[in-house]
PDB file of C-alpha atoms and ligand atoms in Angstrom:
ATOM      1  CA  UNK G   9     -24.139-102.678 -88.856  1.00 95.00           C
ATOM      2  CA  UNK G  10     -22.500-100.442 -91.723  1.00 96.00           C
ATOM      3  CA  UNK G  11     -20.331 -97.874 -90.158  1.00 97.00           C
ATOM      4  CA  UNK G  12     -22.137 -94.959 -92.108  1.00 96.00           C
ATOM      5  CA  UNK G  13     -25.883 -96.279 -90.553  1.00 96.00           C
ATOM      6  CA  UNK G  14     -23.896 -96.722 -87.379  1.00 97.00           C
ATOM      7  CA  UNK G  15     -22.646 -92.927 -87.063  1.00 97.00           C
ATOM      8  CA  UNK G  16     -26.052 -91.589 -88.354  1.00 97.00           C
ATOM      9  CA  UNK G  17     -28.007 -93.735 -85.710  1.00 96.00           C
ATOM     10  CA  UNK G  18     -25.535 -92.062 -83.134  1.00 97.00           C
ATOM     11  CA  UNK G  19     -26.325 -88.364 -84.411  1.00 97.00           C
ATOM     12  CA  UNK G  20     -23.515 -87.622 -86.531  1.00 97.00           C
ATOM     13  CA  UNK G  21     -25.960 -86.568 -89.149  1.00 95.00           C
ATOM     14  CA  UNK G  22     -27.507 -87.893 -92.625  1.00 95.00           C
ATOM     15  CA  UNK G  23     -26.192 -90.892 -94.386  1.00 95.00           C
ATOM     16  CA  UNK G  24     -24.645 -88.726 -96.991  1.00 96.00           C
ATOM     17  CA  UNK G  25     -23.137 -86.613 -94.058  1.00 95.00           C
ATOM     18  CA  UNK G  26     -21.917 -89.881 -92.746  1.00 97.00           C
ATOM     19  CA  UNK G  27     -20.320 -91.363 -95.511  1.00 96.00           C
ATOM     20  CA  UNK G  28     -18.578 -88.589 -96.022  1.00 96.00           C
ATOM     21  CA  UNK G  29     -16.807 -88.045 -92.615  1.00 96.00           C
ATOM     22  CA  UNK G  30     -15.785 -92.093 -93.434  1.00 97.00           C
ATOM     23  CA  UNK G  31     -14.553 -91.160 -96.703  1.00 97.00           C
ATOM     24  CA  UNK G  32     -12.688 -88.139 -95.421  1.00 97.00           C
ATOM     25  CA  UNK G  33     -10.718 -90.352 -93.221  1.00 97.00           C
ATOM     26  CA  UNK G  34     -12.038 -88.775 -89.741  1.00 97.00           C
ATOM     27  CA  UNK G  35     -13.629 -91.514 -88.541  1.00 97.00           C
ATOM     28  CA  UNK G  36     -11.538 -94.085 -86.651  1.00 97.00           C
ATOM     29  CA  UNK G  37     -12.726 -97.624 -84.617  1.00 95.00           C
ATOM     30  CA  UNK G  38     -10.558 -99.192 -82.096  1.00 87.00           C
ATOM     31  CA  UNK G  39      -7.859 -96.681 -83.100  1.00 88.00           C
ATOM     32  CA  UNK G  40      -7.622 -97.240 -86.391  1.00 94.00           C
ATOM     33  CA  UNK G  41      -9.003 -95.206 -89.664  1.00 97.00           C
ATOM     34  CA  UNK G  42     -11.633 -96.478 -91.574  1.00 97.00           C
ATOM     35  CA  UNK G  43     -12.660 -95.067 -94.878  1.00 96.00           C
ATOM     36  CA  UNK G  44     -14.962 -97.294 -96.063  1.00 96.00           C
ATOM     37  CA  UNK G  45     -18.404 -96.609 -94.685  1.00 96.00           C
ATOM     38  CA  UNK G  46     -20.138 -99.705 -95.827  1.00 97.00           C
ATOM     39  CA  UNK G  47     -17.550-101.629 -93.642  1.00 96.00           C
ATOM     40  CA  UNK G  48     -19.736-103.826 -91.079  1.00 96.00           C
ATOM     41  CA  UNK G  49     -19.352-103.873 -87.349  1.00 96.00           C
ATOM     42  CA  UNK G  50     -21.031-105.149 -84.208  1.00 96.00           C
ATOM     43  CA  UNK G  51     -22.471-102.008 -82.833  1.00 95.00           C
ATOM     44  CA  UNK G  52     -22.791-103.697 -79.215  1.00 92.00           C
ATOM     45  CA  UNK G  53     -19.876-101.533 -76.778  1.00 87.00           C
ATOM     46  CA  UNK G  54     -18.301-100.280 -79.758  1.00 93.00           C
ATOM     47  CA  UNK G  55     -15.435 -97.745 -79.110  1.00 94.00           C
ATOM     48  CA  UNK G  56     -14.924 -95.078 -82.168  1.00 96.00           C
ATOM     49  CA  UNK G  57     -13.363 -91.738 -82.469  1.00 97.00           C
ATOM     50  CA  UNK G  58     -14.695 -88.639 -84.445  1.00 97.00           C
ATOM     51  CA  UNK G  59     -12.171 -86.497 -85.393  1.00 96.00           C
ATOM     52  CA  UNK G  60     -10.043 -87.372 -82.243  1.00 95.00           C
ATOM     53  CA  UNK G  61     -13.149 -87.569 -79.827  1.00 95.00           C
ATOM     54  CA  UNK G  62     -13.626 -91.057 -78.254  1.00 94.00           C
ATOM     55  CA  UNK G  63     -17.712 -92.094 -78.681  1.00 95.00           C
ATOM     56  CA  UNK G  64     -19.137 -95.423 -77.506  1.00 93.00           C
ATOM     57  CA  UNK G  65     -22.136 -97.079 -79.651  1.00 95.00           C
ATOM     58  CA  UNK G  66     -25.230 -96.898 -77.189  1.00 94.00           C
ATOM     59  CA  UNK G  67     -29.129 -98.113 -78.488  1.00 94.00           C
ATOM     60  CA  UNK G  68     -30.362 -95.161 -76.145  1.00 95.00           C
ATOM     61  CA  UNK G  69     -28.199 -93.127 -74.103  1.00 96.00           C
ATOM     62  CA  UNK G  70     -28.700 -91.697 -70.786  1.00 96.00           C
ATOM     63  CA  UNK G  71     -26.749 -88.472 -69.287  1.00 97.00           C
ATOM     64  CA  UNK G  72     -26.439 -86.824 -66.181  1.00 97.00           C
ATOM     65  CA  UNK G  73     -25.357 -82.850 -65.846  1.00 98.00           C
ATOM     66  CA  UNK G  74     -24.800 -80.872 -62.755  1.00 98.00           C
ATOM     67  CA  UNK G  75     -26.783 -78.027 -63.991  1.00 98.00           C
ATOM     68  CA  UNK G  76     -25.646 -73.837 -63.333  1.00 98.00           C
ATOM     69  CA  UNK G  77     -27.457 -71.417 -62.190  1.00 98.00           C
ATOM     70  CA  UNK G  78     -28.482 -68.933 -65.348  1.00 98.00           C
ATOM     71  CA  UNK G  79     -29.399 -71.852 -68.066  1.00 98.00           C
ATOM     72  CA  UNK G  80     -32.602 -72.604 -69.238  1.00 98.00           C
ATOM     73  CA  UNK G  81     -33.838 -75.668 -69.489  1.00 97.00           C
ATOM     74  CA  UNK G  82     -35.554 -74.908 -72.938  1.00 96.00           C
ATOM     75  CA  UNK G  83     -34.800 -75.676 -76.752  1.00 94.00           C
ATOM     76  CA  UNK G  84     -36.179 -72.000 -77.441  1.00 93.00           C
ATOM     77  CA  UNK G  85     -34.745 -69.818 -74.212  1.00 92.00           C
ATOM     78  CA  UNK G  86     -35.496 -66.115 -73.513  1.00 92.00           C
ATOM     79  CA  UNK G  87     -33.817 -64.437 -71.243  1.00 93.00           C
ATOM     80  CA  UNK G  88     -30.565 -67.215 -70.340  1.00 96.00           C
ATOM     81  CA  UNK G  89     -28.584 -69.901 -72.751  1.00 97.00           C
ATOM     82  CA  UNK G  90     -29.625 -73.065 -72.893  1.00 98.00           C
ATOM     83  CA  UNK G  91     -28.928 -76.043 -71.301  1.00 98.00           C
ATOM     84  CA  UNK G  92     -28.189 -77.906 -74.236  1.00 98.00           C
ATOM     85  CA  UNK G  93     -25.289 -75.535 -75.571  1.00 97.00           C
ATOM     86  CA  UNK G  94     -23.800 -77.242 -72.958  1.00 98.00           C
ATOM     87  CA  UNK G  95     -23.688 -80.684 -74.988  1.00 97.00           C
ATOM     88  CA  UNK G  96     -21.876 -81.349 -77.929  1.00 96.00           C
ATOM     89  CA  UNK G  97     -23.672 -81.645 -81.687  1.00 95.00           C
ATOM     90  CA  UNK G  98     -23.827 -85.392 -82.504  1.00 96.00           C
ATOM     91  CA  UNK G  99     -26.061 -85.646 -78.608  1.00 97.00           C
ATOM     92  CA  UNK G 100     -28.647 -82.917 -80.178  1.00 96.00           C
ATOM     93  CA  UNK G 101     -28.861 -83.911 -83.381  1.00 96.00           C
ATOM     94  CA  UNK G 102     -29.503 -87.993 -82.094  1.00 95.00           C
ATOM     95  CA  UNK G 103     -32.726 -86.138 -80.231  1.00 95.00           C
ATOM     96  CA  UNK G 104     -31.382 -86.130 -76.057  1.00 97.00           C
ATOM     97  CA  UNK G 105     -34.045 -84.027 -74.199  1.00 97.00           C
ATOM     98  CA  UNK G 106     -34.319 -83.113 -70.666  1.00 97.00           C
ATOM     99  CA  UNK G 107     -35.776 -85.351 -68.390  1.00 95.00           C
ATOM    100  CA  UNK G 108     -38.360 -82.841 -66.769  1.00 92.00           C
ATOM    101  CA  UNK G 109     -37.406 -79.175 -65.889  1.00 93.00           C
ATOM    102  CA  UNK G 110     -35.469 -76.925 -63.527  1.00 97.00           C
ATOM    103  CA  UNK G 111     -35.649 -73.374 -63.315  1.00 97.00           C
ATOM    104  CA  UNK G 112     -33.266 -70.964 -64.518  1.00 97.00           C
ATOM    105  CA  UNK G 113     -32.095 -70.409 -61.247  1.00 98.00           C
ATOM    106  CA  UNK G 114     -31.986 -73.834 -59.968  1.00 98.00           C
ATOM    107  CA  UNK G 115     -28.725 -75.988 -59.828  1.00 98.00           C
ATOM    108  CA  UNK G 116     -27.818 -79.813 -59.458  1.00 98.00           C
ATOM    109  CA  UNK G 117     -29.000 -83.080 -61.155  1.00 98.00           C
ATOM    110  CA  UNK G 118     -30.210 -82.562 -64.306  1.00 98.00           C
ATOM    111  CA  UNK G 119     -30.543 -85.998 -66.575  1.00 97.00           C
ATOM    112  CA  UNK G 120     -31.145 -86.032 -70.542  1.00 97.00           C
ATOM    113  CA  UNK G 121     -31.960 -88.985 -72.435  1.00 97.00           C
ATOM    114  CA  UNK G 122     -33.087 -90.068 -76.482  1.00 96.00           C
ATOM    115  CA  UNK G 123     -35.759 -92.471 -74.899  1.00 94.00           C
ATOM    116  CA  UNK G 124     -39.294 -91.824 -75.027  1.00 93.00           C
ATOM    117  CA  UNK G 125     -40.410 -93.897 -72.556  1.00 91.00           C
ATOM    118  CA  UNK G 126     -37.824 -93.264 -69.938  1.00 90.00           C
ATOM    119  CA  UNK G 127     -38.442 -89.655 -70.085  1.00 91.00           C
ATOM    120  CA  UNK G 128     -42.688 -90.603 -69.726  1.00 89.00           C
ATOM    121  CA  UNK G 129     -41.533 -92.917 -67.058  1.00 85.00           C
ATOM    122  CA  UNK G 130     -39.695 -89.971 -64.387  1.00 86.00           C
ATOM    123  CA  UNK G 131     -42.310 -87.025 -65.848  1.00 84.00           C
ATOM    124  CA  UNK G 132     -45.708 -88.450 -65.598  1.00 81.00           C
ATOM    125  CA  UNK G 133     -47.608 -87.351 -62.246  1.00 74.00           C
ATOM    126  CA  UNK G 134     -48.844 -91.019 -61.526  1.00 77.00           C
ATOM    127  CA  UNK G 135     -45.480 -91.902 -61.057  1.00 79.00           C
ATOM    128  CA  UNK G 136     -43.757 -91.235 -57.452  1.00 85.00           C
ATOM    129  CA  UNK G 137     -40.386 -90.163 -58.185  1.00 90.00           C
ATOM    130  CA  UNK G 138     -39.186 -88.688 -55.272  1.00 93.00           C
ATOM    131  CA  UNK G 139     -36.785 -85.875 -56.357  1.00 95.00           C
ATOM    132  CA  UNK G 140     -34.432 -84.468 -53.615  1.00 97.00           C
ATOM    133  CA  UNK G 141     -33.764 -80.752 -52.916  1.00 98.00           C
ATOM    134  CA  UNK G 142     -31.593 -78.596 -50.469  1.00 98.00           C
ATOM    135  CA  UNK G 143     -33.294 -75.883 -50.515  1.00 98.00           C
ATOM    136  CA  UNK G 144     -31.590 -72.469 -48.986  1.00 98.00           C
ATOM    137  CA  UNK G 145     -34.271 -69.814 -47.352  1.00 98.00           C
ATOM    138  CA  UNK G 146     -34.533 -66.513 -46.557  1.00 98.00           C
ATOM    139  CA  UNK G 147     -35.803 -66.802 -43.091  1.00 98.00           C
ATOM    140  CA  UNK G 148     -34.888 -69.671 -40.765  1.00 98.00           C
ATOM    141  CA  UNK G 149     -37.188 -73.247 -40.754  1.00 97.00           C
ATOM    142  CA  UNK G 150     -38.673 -73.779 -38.256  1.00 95.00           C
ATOM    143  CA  UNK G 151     -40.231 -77.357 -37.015  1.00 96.00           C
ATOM    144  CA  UNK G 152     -44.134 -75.492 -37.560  1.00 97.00           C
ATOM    145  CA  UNK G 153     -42.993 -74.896 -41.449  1.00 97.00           C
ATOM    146  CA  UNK G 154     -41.377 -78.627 -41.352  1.00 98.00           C
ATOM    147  CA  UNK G 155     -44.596 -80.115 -39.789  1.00 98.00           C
ATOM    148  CA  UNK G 156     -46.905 -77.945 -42.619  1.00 97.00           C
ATOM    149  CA  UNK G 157     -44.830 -79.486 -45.495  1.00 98.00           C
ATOM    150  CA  UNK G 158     -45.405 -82.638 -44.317  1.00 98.00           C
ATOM    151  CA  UNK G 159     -48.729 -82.424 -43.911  1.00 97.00           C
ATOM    152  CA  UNK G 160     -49.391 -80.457 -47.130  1.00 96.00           C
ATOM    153  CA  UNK G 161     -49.837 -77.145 -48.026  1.00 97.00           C
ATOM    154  CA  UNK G 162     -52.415 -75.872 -50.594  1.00 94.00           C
ATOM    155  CA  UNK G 163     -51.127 -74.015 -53.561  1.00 93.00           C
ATOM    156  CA  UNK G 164     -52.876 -71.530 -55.900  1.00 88.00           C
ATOM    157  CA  UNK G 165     -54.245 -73.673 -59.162  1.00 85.00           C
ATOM    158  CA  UNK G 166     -53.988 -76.814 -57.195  1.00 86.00           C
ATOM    159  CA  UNK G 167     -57.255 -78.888 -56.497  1.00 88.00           C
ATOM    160  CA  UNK G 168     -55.619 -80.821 -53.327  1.00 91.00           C
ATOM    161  CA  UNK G 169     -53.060 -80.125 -50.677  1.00 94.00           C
ATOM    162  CA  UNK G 170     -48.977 -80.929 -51.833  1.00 95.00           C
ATOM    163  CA  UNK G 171     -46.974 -82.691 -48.962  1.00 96.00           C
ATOM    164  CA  UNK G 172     -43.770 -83.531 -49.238  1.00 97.00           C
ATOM    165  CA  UNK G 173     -42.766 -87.006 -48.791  1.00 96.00           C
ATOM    166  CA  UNK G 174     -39.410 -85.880 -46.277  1.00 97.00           C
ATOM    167  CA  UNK G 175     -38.853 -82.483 -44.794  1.00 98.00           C
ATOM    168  CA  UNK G 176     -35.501 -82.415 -42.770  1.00 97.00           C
ATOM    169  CA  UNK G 177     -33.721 -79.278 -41.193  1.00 97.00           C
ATOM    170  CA  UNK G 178     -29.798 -78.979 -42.421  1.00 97.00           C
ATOM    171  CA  UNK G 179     -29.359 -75.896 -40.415  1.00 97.00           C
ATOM    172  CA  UNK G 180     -31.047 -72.276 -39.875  1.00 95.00           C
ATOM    173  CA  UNK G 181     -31.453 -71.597 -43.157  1.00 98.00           C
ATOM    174  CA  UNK G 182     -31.266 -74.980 -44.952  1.00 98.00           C
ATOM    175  CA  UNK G 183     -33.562 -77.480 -45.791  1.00 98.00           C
ATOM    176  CA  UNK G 184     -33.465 -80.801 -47.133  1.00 98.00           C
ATOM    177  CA  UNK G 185     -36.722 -80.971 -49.476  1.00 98.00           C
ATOM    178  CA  UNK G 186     -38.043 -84.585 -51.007  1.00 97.00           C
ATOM    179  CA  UNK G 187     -41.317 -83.976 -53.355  1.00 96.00           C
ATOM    180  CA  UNK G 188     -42.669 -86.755 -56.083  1.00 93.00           C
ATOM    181  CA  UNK G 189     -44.759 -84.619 -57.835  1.00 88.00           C
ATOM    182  CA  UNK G 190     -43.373 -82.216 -60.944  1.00 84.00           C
ATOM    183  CA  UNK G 191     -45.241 -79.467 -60.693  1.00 88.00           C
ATOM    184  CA  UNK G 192     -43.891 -76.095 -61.801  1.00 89.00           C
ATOM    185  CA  UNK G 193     -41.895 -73.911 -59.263  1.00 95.00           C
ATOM    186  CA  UNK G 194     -43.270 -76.466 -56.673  1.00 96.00           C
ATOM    187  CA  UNK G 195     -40.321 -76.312 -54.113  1.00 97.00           C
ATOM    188  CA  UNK G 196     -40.803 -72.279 -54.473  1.00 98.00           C
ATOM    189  CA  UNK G 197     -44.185 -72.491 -54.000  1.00 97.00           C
ATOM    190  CA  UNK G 198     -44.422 -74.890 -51.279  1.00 97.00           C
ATOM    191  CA  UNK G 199     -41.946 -72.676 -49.231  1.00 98.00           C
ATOM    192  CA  UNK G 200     -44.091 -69.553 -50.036  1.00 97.00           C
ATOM    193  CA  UNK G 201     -47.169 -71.236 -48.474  1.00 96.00           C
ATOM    194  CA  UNK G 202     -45.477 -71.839 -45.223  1.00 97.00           C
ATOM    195  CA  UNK G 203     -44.521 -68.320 -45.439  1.00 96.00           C
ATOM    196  CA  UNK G 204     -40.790 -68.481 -46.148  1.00 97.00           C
ATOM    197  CA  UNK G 205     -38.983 -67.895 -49.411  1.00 98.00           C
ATOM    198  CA  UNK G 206     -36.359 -69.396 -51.592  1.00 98.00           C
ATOM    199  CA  UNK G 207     -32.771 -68.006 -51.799  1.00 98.00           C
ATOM    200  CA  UNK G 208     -31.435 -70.826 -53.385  1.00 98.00           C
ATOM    201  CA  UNK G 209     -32.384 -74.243 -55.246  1.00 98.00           C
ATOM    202  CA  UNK G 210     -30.436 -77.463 -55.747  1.00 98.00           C
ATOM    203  CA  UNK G 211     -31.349 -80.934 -57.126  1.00 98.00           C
ATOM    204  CA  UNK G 212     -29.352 -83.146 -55.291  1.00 97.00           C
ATOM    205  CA  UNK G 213     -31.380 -87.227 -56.046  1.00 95.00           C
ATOM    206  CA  UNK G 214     -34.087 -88.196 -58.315  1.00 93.00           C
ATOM    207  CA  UNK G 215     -34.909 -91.809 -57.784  1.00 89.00           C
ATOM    208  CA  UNK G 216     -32.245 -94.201 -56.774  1.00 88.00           C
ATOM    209  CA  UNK G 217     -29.565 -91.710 -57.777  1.00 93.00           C
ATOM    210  CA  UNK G 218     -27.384 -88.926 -56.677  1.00 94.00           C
ATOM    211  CA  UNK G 219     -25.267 -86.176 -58.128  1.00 96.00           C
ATOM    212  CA  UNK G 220     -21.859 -87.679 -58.950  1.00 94.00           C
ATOM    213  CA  UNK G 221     -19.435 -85.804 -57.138  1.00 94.00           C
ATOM    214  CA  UNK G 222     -17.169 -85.906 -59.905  1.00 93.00           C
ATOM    215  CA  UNK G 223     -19.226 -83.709 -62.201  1.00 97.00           C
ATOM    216  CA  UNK G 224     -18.036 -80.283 -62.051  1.00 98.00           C
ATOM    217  CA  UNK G 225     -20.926 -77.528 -62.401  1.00 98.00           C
ATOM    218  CA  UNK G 226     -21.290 -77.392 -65.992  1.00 97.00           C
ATOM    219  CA  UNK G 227     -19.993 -80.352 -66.979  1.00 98.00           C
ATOM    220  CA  UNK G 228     -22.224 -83.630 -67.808  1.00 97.00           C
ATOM    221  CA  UNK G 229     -21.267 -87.214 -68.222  1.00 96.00           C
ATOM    222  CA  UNK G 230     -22.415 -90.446 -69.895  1.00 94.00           C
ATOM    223  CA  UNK G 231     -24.913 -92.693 -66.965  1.00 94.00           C
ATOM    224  CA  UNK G 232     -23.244 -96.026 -66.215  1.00 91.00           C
ATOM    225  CA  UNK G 233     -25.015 -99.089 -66.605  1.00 88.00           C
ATOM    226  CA  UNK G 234     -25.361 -99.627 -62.966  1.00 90.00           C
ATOM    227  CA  UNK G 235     -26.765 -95.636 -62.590  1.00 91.00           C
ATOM    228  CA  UNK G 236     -29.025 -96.245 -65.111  1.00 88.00           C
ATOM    229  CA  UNK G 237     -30.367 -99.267 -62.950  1.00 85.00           C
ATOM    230  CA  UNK G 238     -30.200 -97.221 -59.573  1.00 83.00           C
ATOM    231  CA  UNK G 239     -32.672 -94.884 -61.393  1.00 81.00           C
ATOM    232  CA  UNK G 240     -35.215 -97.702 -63.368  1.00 71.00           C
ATOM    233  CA  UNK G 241     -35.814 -99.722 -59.942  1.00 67.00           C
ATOM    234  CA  UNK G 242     -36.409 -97.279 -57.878  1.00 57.00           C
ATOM    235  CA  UNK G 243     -40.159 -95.538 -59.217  1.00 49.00           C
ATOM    236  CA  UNK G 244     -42.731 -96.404 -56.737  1.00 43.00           C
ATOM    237  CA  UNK G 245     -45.734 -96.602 -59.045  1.00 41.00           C
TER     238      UNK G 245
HETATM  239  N1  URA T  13     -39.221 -76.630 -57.774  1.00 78.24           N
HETATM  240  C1  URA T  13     -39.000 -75.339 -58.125  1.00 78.24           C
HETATM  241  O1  URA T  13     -39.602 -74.429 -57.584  1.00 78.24           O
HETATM  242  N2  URA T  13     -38.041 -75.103 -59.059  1.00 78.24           N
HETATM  243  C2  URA T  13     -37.324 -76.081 -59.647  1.00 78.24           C
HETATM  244  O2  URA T  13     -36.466 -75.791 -60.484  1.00 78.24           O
HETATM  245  C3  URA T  13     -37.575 -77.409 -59.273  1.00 78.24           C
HETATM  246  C4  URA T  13     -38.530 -77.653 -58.332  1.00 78.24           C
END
């Protein structure tokens, strides 16, 4: 593939744009400049450097953030930044999305991806992701609210009961949450219908995979190959 059709495919802007960050001499593969932007390489694992910052070619690439508290997980924000000022330009402009929402307030796993169908795959109700929260309350859990999760509570808007699919107690005020459904605030509501409220929200699974604990609050890294599979063989539906 031509370097310049390589770098625009991986969201370092138009072709002109492209050529001209070649020509420029800021564009460097395996360590060495190259200013010639019709120069041909195999795109497959491909290690190149942007003005000093190491990229590797991916077809579609996957991402995984441990989210703060106080983003938005919205293009167009109001009240909070964004989520995505959190990831550098050539990411946006390539066309990475979230993969479903969390709340301002909510923390933890938060993936992004450029592909379609992934991101139909882990957000479309007839699919039974289960997502995993700890969820921190205001009053302690008892087994009763445990027992109504389980069995599902009915929420306003809501034509049929939501259960959760695990409901375990973590300690007085700490729950471990695990819901398939999407639905918004759902872990705030479902904790409001057993008459308890939410002090505190954090993704920690969706599918086959976990936080990393090497991803500092904030901070977001590339999926490996073998996360990436942890998450596509583990929907139910
Ligand atoms: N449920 C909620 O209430 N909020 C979230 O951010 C995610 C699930």
């Amino acid at each position: 593939m031509e370097l310049e059709r390589l770098l625009r495919s991986q969201g370092f802007g138009s072709r002109p744009d492209c050529r001209e960050l070649v020509r420029n001499g800021r564009v460097a593969i395996n360590s060495e400049i190259c200013d010639d932007p019709y120069a041909e390489f195999n795109p497959e694992n491909l290690e190149f450097a942007v003005d000093g910052v190491r990229w590797r070619y991916t077809e579609k690439v996957y991402l995984v953030m441990n989210k703060p508290g106080g983003y938005e997980v919205s293009h167009q924000p109001h009240h909070h930044p964004s989520v995505f000022e959190l990831l550098p330009k050539p990411l946006l402009t390539r066309g990475v999305q979230a993969v479903g929402r969390l709340d301002e307030d909510t923390t933890g796993l938060l993936l992004f991806t450029d592909d379609g169908q992934f991101i139909h795959r882990y957000t479309s109700p007839k699919k039974l992701i289960p997502k995993v929260y700890r969820v921190t309350t205001k009053h302690a859990i008892d087994e009763v609210q445990i027992a109504d999760l389980l069995a599902g509570v009915v929420l306003n808007d809501e034509p049929k009961p939501i259960a959760a699919v695990a409901a375990e107690i973590v300690s007085d005020c700490v729950l471990k949450l695990t819901v398939t459904e999407g639905k918004y605030h759902l872990v705030k509501r479902m904790i409001a219908a057993v008459s308890n409220r939410v002090e505190a929200l954090h993704r920690e699974a969706i599918g086959g995979l976990s936080l990393p604990a090497d991803i500092a609050v904030g901070q977001w890294r590339f999926l490996s190959a073998a996360e990436i599979r942890a998450l596509t063989q583990t929907h139910c539906a």
